Structures are given as structure tokens and as C-alpha cells.
Amino acid sequence: DKYLVPSIKDGMVTYIGEKDNYGNVIIVTTTNDENIWYGNIDKCAVKLYDYVSSGDYLGEVNGNYLYLVFSKDNKYLDYKEFLDEN
């Protein structure tokens, strides 16, 4: 099964590539300088430095897990707080 991956927030694509333990990763940096990592992406639909809006299609995950990591100022954020505050 393939799952479409939408952007959670508006921002700029600042990284596309492999990261240890996360597979192929897309990182979107928001206007608040938060980094959202979308890991284990099978098919990437964006390019580096593309601006994406919330809900825009980033890529696909092929029947596996989507890894989400939230960070700001080199610190990991609790996803519940991150999603609740925005």
C-alpha cells in the first residue's frame, strides 16, 4: 500500500536525502524555524528549496512507517505539544 504524505505546516524544503535510521528524509523548515522531518519517504514529489503550504503533497510512503521528527534550535520537540500549539 502507498500512502500520500502531506506537509503538516507551511515552510521551505531545506533537506532531501538519507538520514541514519530514518531512510530517505524530507525536512521542511517553518517560518518559526521549526524543522519537521518526514522520514522513510519512498517517492519524493518536491525539490530542495521548494516552498510548501500545509496540505501540499510531499511524497509517498510505500506500505511502511512514516517517521515524523519535530525540532527547533537543535532540540527535539514533543509532537503532542507541537501539534497542540499550532
Tab-separated table of C-alpha atoms in Angstrom:
chain	number	residue	atom	x	y	z
A	1	ASP	CA	0.000	0.000	0.000
A	2	LYS	CA	1.131	3.509	-0.788
A	3	TYR	CA	0.314	6.439	1.456
A	4	LEU	CA	0.439	10.060	0.345
A	5	VAL	CA	2.339	12.345	2.701
A	6	PRO	CA	1.079	15.942	3.112
A	7	SER	CA	3.020	18.797	4.672
A	8	ILE	CA	1.846	19.496	8.225
A	9	LYS	CA	2.740	23.201	8.071
A	10	ASP	CA	3.848	25.883	5.619
A	11	GLY	CA	7.586	26.132	5.073
A	12	MET	CA	10.600	25.602	2.842
A	13	VAL	CA	12.133	22.261	1.898
A	14	THR	CA	15.640	22.533	3.360
A	15	TYR	CA	16.856	18.933	3.077
A	16	ILE	CA	16.218	15.879	0.930
A	17	GLY	CA	18.363	12.797	1.426
A	18	GLU	CA	19.305	9.846	3.592
A	19	LYS	CA	19.491	10.037	7.387
A	20	ASP	CA	20.588	7.142	9.605
A	21	ASN	CA	17.596	5.187	10.946
A	22	TYR	CA	15.094	7.351	9.032
A	23	GLY	CA	15.689	6.323	5.410
A	24	ASN	CA	15.047	8.983	2.776
A	25	VAL	CA	14.101	12.186	4.599
A	26	ILE	CA	12.448	15.454	3.594
A	27	ILE	CA	12.930	18.319	6.073
A	28	VAL	CA	10.579	21.301	5.943
A	29	THR	CA	11.627	24.390	7.921
A	30	THR	CA	8.664	26.518	9.019
A	31	THR	CA	8.542	30.301	9.392
A	32	ASN	CA	9.036	29.734	13.167
A	33	ASP	CA	12.350	27.943	12.424
A	34	GLU	CA	10.884	24.585	13.398
A	35	ASN	CA	12.158	21.601	11.438
A	36	ILE	CA	9.743	18.852	10.534
A	37	TRP	CA	11.381	15.638	9.347
A	38	TYR	CA	9.330	13.309	7.166
A	39	GLY	CA	11.244	10.026	7.144
A	40	ASN	CA	11.031	6.804	5.159
A	41	ILE	CA	9.793	8.598	2.031
A	42	ASP	CA	9.628	6.279	-0.963
A	43	LYS	CA	8.809	8.779	-3.713
A	44	CYS	CA	9.698	12.438	-3.293
A	45	ALA	CA	7.453	14.996	-5.035
A	46	VAL	CA	9.313	18.176	-4.039
A	47	LYS	CA	12.685	19.749	-4.747
A	48	LEU	CA	15.173	21.418	-2.445
A	49	TYR	CA	14.115	24.998	-1.565
A	50	ASP	CA	10.532	24.488	-2.749
A	51	TYR	CA	8.006	26.431	-0.660
A	52	VAL	CA	5.180	24.175	0.522
A	53	SER	CA	1.863	25.005	2.131
A	54	SER	CA	0.092	22.956	4.756
A	55	GLY	CA	-1.538	20.023	2.990
A	56	ASP	CA	0.752	20.080	-0.058
A	57	TYR	CA	1.868	16.668	-1.330
A	58	LEU	CA	5.483	15.890	-0.352
A	59	GLY	CA	5.809	12.290	-1.432
A	60	GLU	CA	4.761	8.720	-0.694
A	61	VAL	CA	5.463	6.053	1.887
A	62	ASN	CA	5.264	2.545	0.473
A	63	GLY	CA	3.425	0.320	2.976
A	64	ASN	CA	5.834	1.082	5.782
A	65	TYR	CA	6.192	3.600	8.571
A	66	LEU	CA	6.307	7.359	8.189
A	67	TYR	CA	8.745	8.838	10.675
A	68	LEU	CA	7.984	12.339	11.934
A	69	VAL	CA	10.522	14.315	13.941
A	70	PHE	CA	9.970	17.860	15.220
A	71	SER	CA	12.905	20.019	16.272
A	72	LYS	CA	13.820	23.636	16.948
A	73	ASP	CA	17.179	25.114	17.955
A	74	ASN	CA	18.730	21.606	17.770
A	75	LYS	CA	16.280	20.279	20.376
A	76	TYR	CA	13.622	17.685	19.757
A	77	LEU	CA	10.062	18.805	20.418
A	78	ASP	CA	7.297	16.650	21.860
A	79	TYR	CA	4.964	16.028	18.945
A	80	LYS	CA	1.851	16.480	21.146
A	81	GLU	CA	2.933	19.935	22.272
A	82	PHE	CA	3.999	20.821	18.749
A	83	LEU	CA	0.675	19.839	17.203
A	84	ASP	CA	-1.406	21.345	20.032
A	85	GLU	CA	0.306	24.736	19.995
A	86	ASN	CA	-0.131	25.267	16.263
